[in-house]
Amino acid sequence: MRTITKAEALQRAQDITWVANRVELDLTNAEDLEAATFGSVTVLDFISQSETTFIDLIADSVSAVTVDGEPAQYHFDGARITLEELPTGRELEVRIDARCRYSRSGEGLHRYRDPEDGRVYLYTQFEPTDARRVYACFDQPGMKARWSMQVKACSDWVVLSNQPATQTNTTQDGFQLVSFAPTPPLSAYITAVVAGPYKYFDGGTWSGGASDGGHVEIPLGLYCRQALAKFCDAEDIFHTTRTGLDFYHDRYGFTYPWGKYDQVFVPEYNLGAMENPGCVTFTEDYLYRDTPTQAQKQSRANTIFHEMCHMWFGDLVTPAWWDDLWLKESFADNQGSWGLVETGLYPGEWATFAAGRKEWAYHQDQLPTTHPIAADIPDVEAAKHNFDGITYAKGAAVLKQLVAYVGPEAFFAGARTYFQDHAFGATSLPDFLSALQDASHREDLDQWQQAWLHTASPSRLRSDLQASPGSQTAILHLEQSCTDAVTGQDVLRPHALRVGLYSMGSGRGRVGSVDVTLRERQLQVELSAAQLDTSVDFCDVDLVVCNDDDLTYAVMQFDEAQLATALEHVGDIPQSVSRAVVWSALWAAVLDGRVDPARYLQAAARFAPQETDAPLALDIANRALEVLGRYLPGGRRRQLGAAFASTAIARIAQADRDSDDAKLWAQVAVRTLALLDDDNADFTAFLEDLAALRSPLLEVGPSLAWRARTVLAARGLLTEEDIKAALAADPSGEAHESALVARSAMPTRTARLRAWDQVVSQDLANDDLSAILSGLHLGAARAGAVGLTTQFFANVDEYWDNHTIGMGRRFLAGAYPARVDLDFPEDAQAVLSLAQAWLEARAHAPHALVRLMREGYDNLQRSYRLQKQWMIPNA
């Protein structure tokens, strides 16, 4: 598939003034799953300064192209239509008639048939450049037009787009023809069409405005599949939505310009959500079939706030090219967390960010494929792989540092100026920095952005406190270091820090703090007794948290004494953000080989069950499960994993049956048992009770029951008849996906090879692919299960070449070997050798594929390295 390069896109943006795009879609055959394509007619109005240009379109066929009503000479190569001898300097009307393909990969116009009731649902997903799979357009972010949509579909369907419908007519053949109001100027990747028998929830209207003097009445709508309607927590979602609209209007000073605010929860979605203005789409995973915990509601609220931020950062003002992808994603990630805290919806959100999202960033930033936040994106294929932990979470963390650096008042004043100056336009980084510099009166923002946005790898912070017994003063030494993994150069960054002084051995917690800015490699600060709580001596301080309150993006490195203190007392720190920061430092020490992974696991088993911040408890448990899954050989994994599972089950027993704690620790227990090749009768009974929707410990919902069934299947304790019986009782789409996991998790040779053949030979939908690979991963934990590593390395090139990038990414995420096991050293070496040999032989393979394979190999090497370092002889 031909890509779109940065050079040709920027040239096209100079040549073309795009005025409007009028689209007609004929979706009347969508319910016939044998019908592979749909009708797509596009009329583009634009002015060209060049006689030659190209229009993006991926279609099965193009039947006609006209320019100003006359047949045009054109060339169509399957991904673009090239036009030559165009009149220049005046507005043209180009009409393109095509047949485009329904998608099963979640890219373009995705079609889903609900196995529970047979209903068919459609939705679009375009970022970064998949609008061209549905209609002809200039598919690059910096080019905008006014879009007018017209959709022909089944008469009883809901049909949605970015703007409200203005007219609905019944056609002679009994279908409906829905016309929508023209949009304000909009990039192609955030246009949207949703069609199907969706259930509608009316949220009334939100009334208000911003400091720009505007006032709007915004209709709020919520949609989901009919079969999920009973699980749709509309009241909570609408409350979060209204709170977000209040927050962003107050902070951004620009009245919402997109008319309505529909939120649609869709099946088989590749992302968490997408910011299509007026028609935001979400994964329906956010509609929980089990009673949701507060942590799950918080996660959903964060995504709602994230996408709403995009209505301004990304939709109103859009990056001119994907180099500045971070200008929208980092901001949305940051502002989503900021808003949940500021509004009081979820005051602990910054702790969740520190322990969860930032760990994603730290991991991504220490891979061999790391890159600066403001990365060079030469083409669309590269853009698709930069939707990663650096663009999202590192950028968000760096923005938090920027707010600490310039102050929140200046930050939001700069944002308001940015929106007013560039509304409905396309920008790059200097545009935002100019607005922020004017608002903050800081003259050093260029140096700030060079240090933070154009370099790679995390800074590392170290501290040392020197004091004499009884002294009224102390000397605090701070040091930063960073070697940019891309350039090999040393990097110094300005860090606005809050340094926390803790006396954990005495039980007093934080006894003092000091705010400093570390610009050079080292900083020495003289502290006085006035900066400590009364009756505390500097010699009582046994833990220095140099990134307290998590204001900067940096890995904290404790010395040996502080590591010991942190491992012993991390759960006793009163502030949740500070606990999260210390847990992060401990995890970094594990990955750096300074703390035995088993010690981290034991600390997690001790403190996570008593953690009062549920999302933080879950993040700690997630790291513990990573220890079990990657960094312990099989023998230690079974021993320590059984202890951790017992801790989780004991915590369930201590909690109320229908409490969040019971649900959270049940999930942790099942996930732990999924990693163990253990025939413990008590564990089996626990799983069987869950699978049967009965438990003496907690209320069991259908999702938890299916998770337990998949683990039983991986242990060889669930039969095909059991799966069919469970499906008969629960015929939902979610159950069918879980049944795929269970069948492919069965550890027999026949079941595993049959599942692998499905992966490489069948045309699977995106979620079906992930489900089967998830099952194969579960089954691999069973002793004697046939390995598929050789098959993976033999099949990966062909799979990548014959599937979309989205499907290719799913394949690698699920099929690349997750770990080695040094209880079997020869097998471990063989896996590493296969991975290394593939990379050495594929110097000219697609860059995107090589990047993912390098990341997988790096993870395998870390698994091998840490197991070898901490291996106990004869364990």
XYZ file of N, CA and C in Angstrom, residues 692-851:
480
model
N -18.469 -20.947 37.513
C -19.862 -21.358 37.690
C -20.741 -20.206 38.175
N -20.179 -18.981 38.233
C -20.921 -17.793 38.669
C -21.404 -17.930 40.110
N -20.603 -18.639 40.898
C -20.912 -18.740 42.318
C -19.579 -18.703 43.065
N -19.585 -18.045 44.185
C -18.369 -17.997 44.986
C -18.757 -17.648 46.415
N -18.156 -18.307 47.383
C -18.416 -17.918 48.779
C -17.755 -16.592 49.146
N -16.906 -16.054 48.226
C -16.117 -14.878 48.557
C -16.683 -13.579 47.999
N -17.304 -13.617 46.819
C -17.736 -12.366 46.180
C -18.828 -12.633 45.173
N -19.484 -11.535 44.767
C -20.457 -11.606 43.688
C -19.695 -11.722 42.371
N -20.096 -12.652 41.520
C -19.367 -12.931 40.279
C -20.205 -12.482 39.086
N -19.610 -11.674 38.219
C -20.265 -11.256 36.992
C -19.794 -12.075 35.805
N -20.419 -11.895 34.637
C -20.091 -12.738 33.482
C -18.664 -12.570 32.975
N -18.123 -11.370 33.056
C -16.758 -11.163 32.548
C -15.735 -11.896 33.401
N -15.890 -11.798 34.717
C -14.966 -12.500 35.610
C -15.103 -14.009 35.438
N -16.336 -14.486 35.256
C -16.538 -15.922 35.061
C -15.811 -16.412 33.817
N -15.886 -15.657 32.742
C -15.195 -16.070 31.514
C -13.673 -16.030 31.672
N -13.177 -15.063 32.424
C -11.723 -15.039 32.658
C -11.294 -16.311 33.385
N -12.077 -16.706 34.364
C -11.744 -17.940 35.089
C -11.815 -19.157 34.163
N -12.799 -19.173 33.273
C -12.910 -20.312 32.343
C -11.686 -20.401 31.437
N -11.179 -19.258 30.990
C -10.010 -19.313 30.104
C -8.795 -19.877 30.824
N -8.656 -19.578 32.131
C -7.525 -20.124 32.896
C -7.722 -21.623 33.108
N -8.942 -22.017 33.383
C -9.207 -23.451 33.508
C -8.910 -24.171 32.190
N -9.275 -23.557 31.079
C -8.989 -24.158 29.774
C -7.492 -24.343 29.584
N -6.707 -23.342 29.972
C -5.250 -23.433 29.831
C -4.663 -24.530 30.703
N -5.366 -24.902 31.745
C -4.913 -25.985 32.629
C -5.459 -27.345 32.191
N -6.173 -27.349 31.073
C -6.728 -28.599 30.594
C -7.958 -29.043 31.357
N -8.630 -28.114 32.044
C -9.757 -28.453 32.911
C -11.088 -27.959 32.369
N -11.104 -27.532 31.123
C -12.344 -27.084 30.490
C -12.443 -27.771 29.136
N -13.587 -28.358 28.852
C -13.769 -29.091 27.601
C -14.549 -28.248 26.597
N -14.584 -28.709 25.362
C -15.384 -28.048 24.335
C -16.854 -28.044 24.736
N -17.319 -29.098 25.361
C -18.712 -29.158 25.817
C -18.964 -28.096 26.893
N -17.996 -27.884 27.765
C -18.137 -26.848 28.795
C -18.265 -25.468 28.148
N -17.460 -25.222 27.127
C -17.494 -23.926 26.449
C -18.845 -23.723 25.768
N -19.334 -24.747 25.105
C -20.634 -24.634 24.427
C -21.750 -24.381 25.433
N -21.683 -25.035 26.569
C -22.712 -24.822 27.586
C -22.668 -23.398 28.125
N -21.461 -22.876 28.316
C -21.334 -21.503 28.803
C -21.834 -20.508 27.760
N -21.581 -20.791 26.480
C -22.077 -19.922 25.412
C -23.598 -19.985 25.299
N -24.157 -21.124 25.553
C -25.617 -21.234 25.511
C -26.246 -20.372 26.599
N -25.595 -20.303 27.749
C -26.103 -19.483 28.848
C -25.799 -18.004 28.645
N -24.725 -17.705 27.918
C -24.299 -16.318 27.691
C -23.865 -16.195 26.234
N -24.805 -15.903 25.322
C -24.477 -15.876 23.888
C -23.977 -14.522 23.389
N -23.510 -13.686 24.283
C -23.114 -12.324 23.910
C -21.875 -12.314 23.033
N -21.640 -11.167 22.392
C -20.419 -10.992 21.609
C -19.178 -11.128 22.460
N -19.230 -10.603 23.691
C -18.090 -10.709 24.589
C -17.815 -12.169 24.941
N -18.869 -12.939 25.132
C -18.700 -14.355 25.445
C -18.075 -15.104 24.276
N -18.467 -14.752 23.051
C -17.877 -15.421 21.884
C -16.379 -15.131 21.801
N -15.959 -13.915 22.131
C -14.524 -13.617 22.139
C -13.823 -14.430 23.223
N -14.441 -14.507 24.404
C -13.841 -15.275 25.493
C -13.766 -16.758 25.144
N -14.768 -17.247 24.417
C -14.730 -18.653 24.004
C -13.569 -18.906 23.052
N -13.263 -17.944 22.191
C -12.086 -18.075 21.329
C -10.817 -18.167 22.162
N -10.730 -17.328 23.199
C -9.569 -17.394 24.095
C -9.480 -18.778 24.729
N -10.603 -19.261 25.238
C -10.604 -20.551 25.940
C -10.203 -21.691 25.016
N -10.758 -21.715 23.817
C -10.439 -22.820 22.893
C -8.956 -22.815 22.520
N -8.407 -21.634 22.262
C -6.995 -21.582 21.857
C -6.060 -21.731 23.045
N -6.597 -21.593 24.278
C -5.762 -21.786 25.475
C -5.576 -23.254 25.825
N -6.395 -24.124 25.273
C -6.266 -25.554 25.601
C -4.857 -26.031 25.272
N -4.208 -26.720 26.199
C -2.766 -26.992 26.040
C -2.427 -28.180 25.154
N -3.404 -28.836 24.557
C -3.063 -29.984 23.709
C -2.394 -29.516 22.432
N -1.574 -30.383 21.887
C -0.866 -30.064 20.643
C -1.855 -29.744 19.522
N -2.894 -30.556 19.424
C -3.868 -30.355 18.349
C -4.547 -28.995 18.464
N -4.972 -28.634 19.676
C -5.667 -27.361 19.869
C -4.755 -26.188 19.559
N -3.511 -26.244 19.986
C -2.599 -25.119 19.786
C -2.244 -24.949 18.302
N -1.975 -26.048 17.623
C -1.639 -25.930 16.200
C -2.848 -25.506 15.374
N -4.039 -25.964 15.764
C -5.246 -25.530 15.060
C -5.463 -24.025 15.242
N -5.239 -23.543 16.450
C -5.404 -22.113 16.705
C -4.382 -21.297 15.915
N -3.142 -21.766 15.878
C -2.118 -21.037 15.117
C -2.473 -21.007 13.630
N -2.988 -22.094 13.129
C -3.390 -22.123 11.723
C -4.498 -21.114 11.454
N -5.434 -20.946 12.397
C -6.455 -19.909 12.244
C -5.810 -18.537 12.106
N -4.816 -18.268 12.927
C -4.160 -16.954 12.927
C -3.524 -16.657 11.579
N -2.786 -17.605 11.035
C -1.991 -17.317 9.836
C -2.730 -17.618 8.541
N -3.848 -18.347 8.612
C -4.503 -18.783 7.376
C -5.876 -18.169 7.150
N -6.544 -17.723 8.213
C -7.908 -17.238 8.065
C -7.962 -15.718 8.067
N -9.008 -15.173 7.451
C -9.245 -13.732 7.442
C -10.028 -13.373 8.691
N -9.322 -13.109 9.779
C -9.944 -12.881 11.081
C -10.244 -11.405 11.295
N -11.297 -11.140 12.045
C -11.527 -9.787 12.527
C -10.472 -9.452 13.576
N -10.286 -8.157 13.814
C -9.215 -7.711 14.702
C -9.303 -8.319 16.100
N -10.484 -8.262 16.721
C -10.600 -8.793 18.074
C -10.506 -10.318 18.100
N -10.945 -10.971 17.039
C -10.802 -12.433 16.969
C -9.323 -12.820 16.957
N -8.542 -12.090 16.190
C -7.101 -12.348 16.152
C -6.492 -12.211 17.537
N -6.794 -11.109 18.217
C -6.220 -10.885 19.545
C -6.682 -11.936 20.537
N -7.939 -12.373 20.422
C -8.461 -13.377 21.347
C -7.718 -14.699 21.183
N -7.517 -15.137 19.955
C -6.831 -16.409 19.731
C -5.388 -16.337 20.207
N -4.713 -15.240 19.919
C -3.328 -15.096 20.374
C -3.250 -15.026 21.899
N -4.250 -14.391 22.524
C -4.278 -14.346 23.978
C -4.414 -15.750 24.552
N -5.249 -16.569 23.951
C -5.397 -17.944 24.410
C -4.125 -18.750 24.244
N -3.467 -18.591 23.098
C -2.206 -19.306 22.881
C -1.168 -18.907 23.926
N -1.162 -17.631 24.293
C -0.229 -17.171 25.328
C -0.562 -17.819 26.662
N -1.844 -17.899 27.005
C -2.251 -18.553 28.253
C -1.816 -20.023 28.272
N -2.085 -20.714 27.175
C -1.764 -22.133 27.119
C -0.283 -22.420 27.190
N 0.542 -21.453 26.797
C 1.995 -21.667 26.805
C 2.546 -21.839 28.211
N 1.786 -21.409 29.244
C 2.276 -21.534 30.616
C 2.256 -22.980 31.098
N 1.527 -23.838 30.396
C 1.392 -25.227 30.828
C 2.629 -26.025 30.437
N 3.171 -26.786 31.371
C 4.343 -27.614 31.085
C 4.033 -28.583 29.949
N 4.937 -28.644 28.995
C 4.775 -29.555 27.872
C 3.961 -29.016 26.724
N 3.391 -27.790 26.860
C 2.631 -27.208 25.759
C 3.553 -26.963 24.572
N 3.073 -27.279 23.373
C 3.906 -27.122 22.189
C 4.229 -25.642 21.994
N 5.512 -25.368 21.778
C 5.928 -23.997 21.556
C 5.677 -23.559 20.125
N 5.479 -22.241 19.948
C 5.172 -21.702 18.620
C 6.167 -20.627 18.197
N 7.283 -20.568 18.892
C 8.269 -19.534 18.574
C 8.816 -19.695 17.164
N 9.178 -20.906 16.799
C 9.711 -21.128 15.447
C 8.688 -20.743 14.394
N 7.425 -21.111 14.616
C 6.373 -20.755 13.658
C 6.223 -19.243 13.548
N 6.327 -18.549 14.680
C 6.186 -17.089 14.633
C 7.248 -16.474 13.734
N 8.510 -16.791 13.955
C 9.574 -16.178 13.161
C 9.504 -16.610 11.698
N 8.927 -17.768 11.442
C 8.780 -18.217 10.055
C 7.635 -17.502 9.344
N 6.612 -17.071 10.109
C 5.400 -16.520 9.497
C 5.302 -15.002 9.544
N 6.128 -14.336 10.359
C 5.891 -12.926 10.640
C 6.013 -12.053 9.389
N 6.986 -12.331 8.507
C 7.159 -11.497 7.311
C 5.932 -11.571 6.406
N 5.474 -12.783 6.161
C 4.329 -12.955 5.271
C 3.082 -12.327 5.874
N 2.902 -12.496 7.165
C 1.713 -11.907 7.792
C 1.745 -10.390 7.643
N 2.893 -9.796 7.919
C 3.019 -8.331 7.835
C 2.739 -7.852 6.413
N 3.263 -8.543 5.437
C 3.107 -8.110 4.049
C 1.661 -8.194 3.570
N 0.863 -9.069 4.150
C -0.477 -9.336 3.634
C -1.601 -8.779 4.502
N -1.254 -7.966 5.475
C -2.271 -7.388 6.353
C -2.004 -5.899 6.564
N -3.010 -5.208 7.071
C -2.834 -3.796 7.378
C -1.866 -3.636 8.545
N -1.368 -2.423 8.715
C -0.455 -2.174 9.838
C -1.156 -2.438 11.167
N -2.439 -2.069 11.255
C -3.172 -2.320 12.494
C -3.212 -3.788 12.854
N -3.487 -4.641 11.859
C -3.508 -6.077 12.113
C -2.095 -6.605 12.369
N -1.119 -6.068 11.651
C 0.263 -6.472 11.882
C 0.720 -6.173 13.301
N 0.334 -5.020 13.805
C 0.700 -4.662 15.180
C 0.043 -5.606 16.186
N -1.221 -5.933 15.928
C -1.904 -6.880 16.826
C -1.211 -8.239 16.795
N -0.824 -8.672 15.608
C -0.168 -9.966 15.477
C 1.122 -9.998 16.284
N 1.941 -8.968 16.146
C 3.200 -8.961 16.882
C 2.974 -8.817 18.380
N 1.999 -8.009 18.777
C 1.734 -7.818 20.209
C 1.327 -9.128 20.873
N 0.594 -9.973 20.134
C 0.119 -11.210 20.730
C 0.988 -12.419 20.490
N 1.786 -12.392 19.418
C 2.510 -13.607 19.017
C 4.001 -13.570 19.322
N 4.601 -12.384 19.459
C 6.036 -12.333 19.756
C 6.275 -12.979 21.125
N 7.316 -13.824 21.260
C 7.564 -14.477 22.556
C 7.664 -13.454 23.683
N 6.915 -13.695 24.745
C 6.840 -12.715 25.826
C 8.002 -12.823 26.802
N 8.607 -13.989 26.898
C 9.657 -14.187 27.900
C 10.491 -15.406 27.534
N 11.611 -15.543 28.231
C 12.369 -16.788 28.233
C 12.292 -17.364 29.634
N 12.668 -18.616 29.790
C 12.621 -19.283 31.096
C 13.966 -19.954 31.324
N 14.745 -19.405 32.264
C 16.088 -19.928 32.500
C 16.095 -21.237 33.285
N 14.942 -21.748 33.640
C 14.910 -23.139 34.098
C 15.195 -24.090 32.938
N 15.062 -23.564 31.735
C 15.373 -24.322 30.516
C 16.343 -23.485 29.677
N 17.610 -23.428 30.090
C 18.557 -22.484 29.484
C 18.784 -22.706 27.993
N 18.780 -23.949 27.544
C 18.995 -24.179 26.116
C 17.830 -23.632 25.298
N 16.609 -23.823 25.779
C 15.448 -23.262 25.081
C 15.498 -21.734 25.086
N 15.914 -21.168 26.210
C 16.000 -19.706 26.304
C 16.999 -19.158 25.285
N 18.147 -19.793 25.193
C 19.155 -19.353 24.222
C 18.645 -19.520 22.792
N 17.889 -20.561 22.546
C 17.364 -20.784 21.195
C 16.391 -19.677 20.799
N 15.543 -19.248 21.740
C 14.598 -18.165 21.445
C 15.352 -16.877 21.140
N 16.346 -16.552 21.970
C 17.135 -15.340 21.736
C 17.872 -15.415 20.395
N 18.374 -16.568 20.060
C 19.095 -16.728 18.799
C 18.170 -16.523 17.604
N 16.945 -17.048 17.688
C 15.983 -16.845 16.596
C 15.652 -15.365 16.437
N 15.453 -14.683 17.552
C 15.116 -13.259 17.496
C 16.267 -12.447 16.914
N 17.478 -12.743 17.352
C 18.647 -12.020 16.846
C 18.877 -12.318 15.370
N 18.727 -13.573 14.985
C 18.949 -13.946 13.591
C 17.945 -13.262 12.668
N 16.715 -13.137 13.118
C 15.718 -12.453 12.284
C 16.148 -11.024 12.036
N 16.577 -10.322 13.069
C 16.981 -8.923 12.911
C 18.209 -8.797 12.011
N 19.155 -9.692 12.174
C 20.375 -9.614 11.362
C 20.092 -9.877 9.891
N 19.065 -10.676 9.610
C 18.762 -11.037 8.217
C 17.761 -10.088 7.559
N 17.231 -9.110 8.307
C 16.140 -8.284 7.775
C 16.514 -6.808 7.790
N 17.714 -6.506 7.380
C 18.156 -5.110 7.379
C 17.267 -4.231 6.510
N 16.672 -4.807 5.481
C 15.875 -4.017 4.542
C 14.373 -4.309 4.658
N 13.963 -4.916 5.739
C 12.537 -5.154 5.973
C 11.854 -3.818 6.252
N 10.524 -3.763 6.163
C 9.817 -2.507 6.464
C 10.223 -1.951 7.823
N 10.481 -0.657 7.832
C 10.977 -0.023 9.060
C 10.040 -0.263 10.241
N 8.735 -0.153 10.000
C 7.772 -0.320 11.088
C 7.852 -1.717 11.680
N 8.009 -2.729 10.834
C 8.129 -4.096 11.320
C 9.417 -4.278 12.110
N 10.520 -3.772 11.576
C 11.802 -3.915 12.269
C 11.740 -3.241 13.632
N 11.086 -2.098 13.695
C 10.976 -1.409 14.985
C 10.293 -2.299 16.015
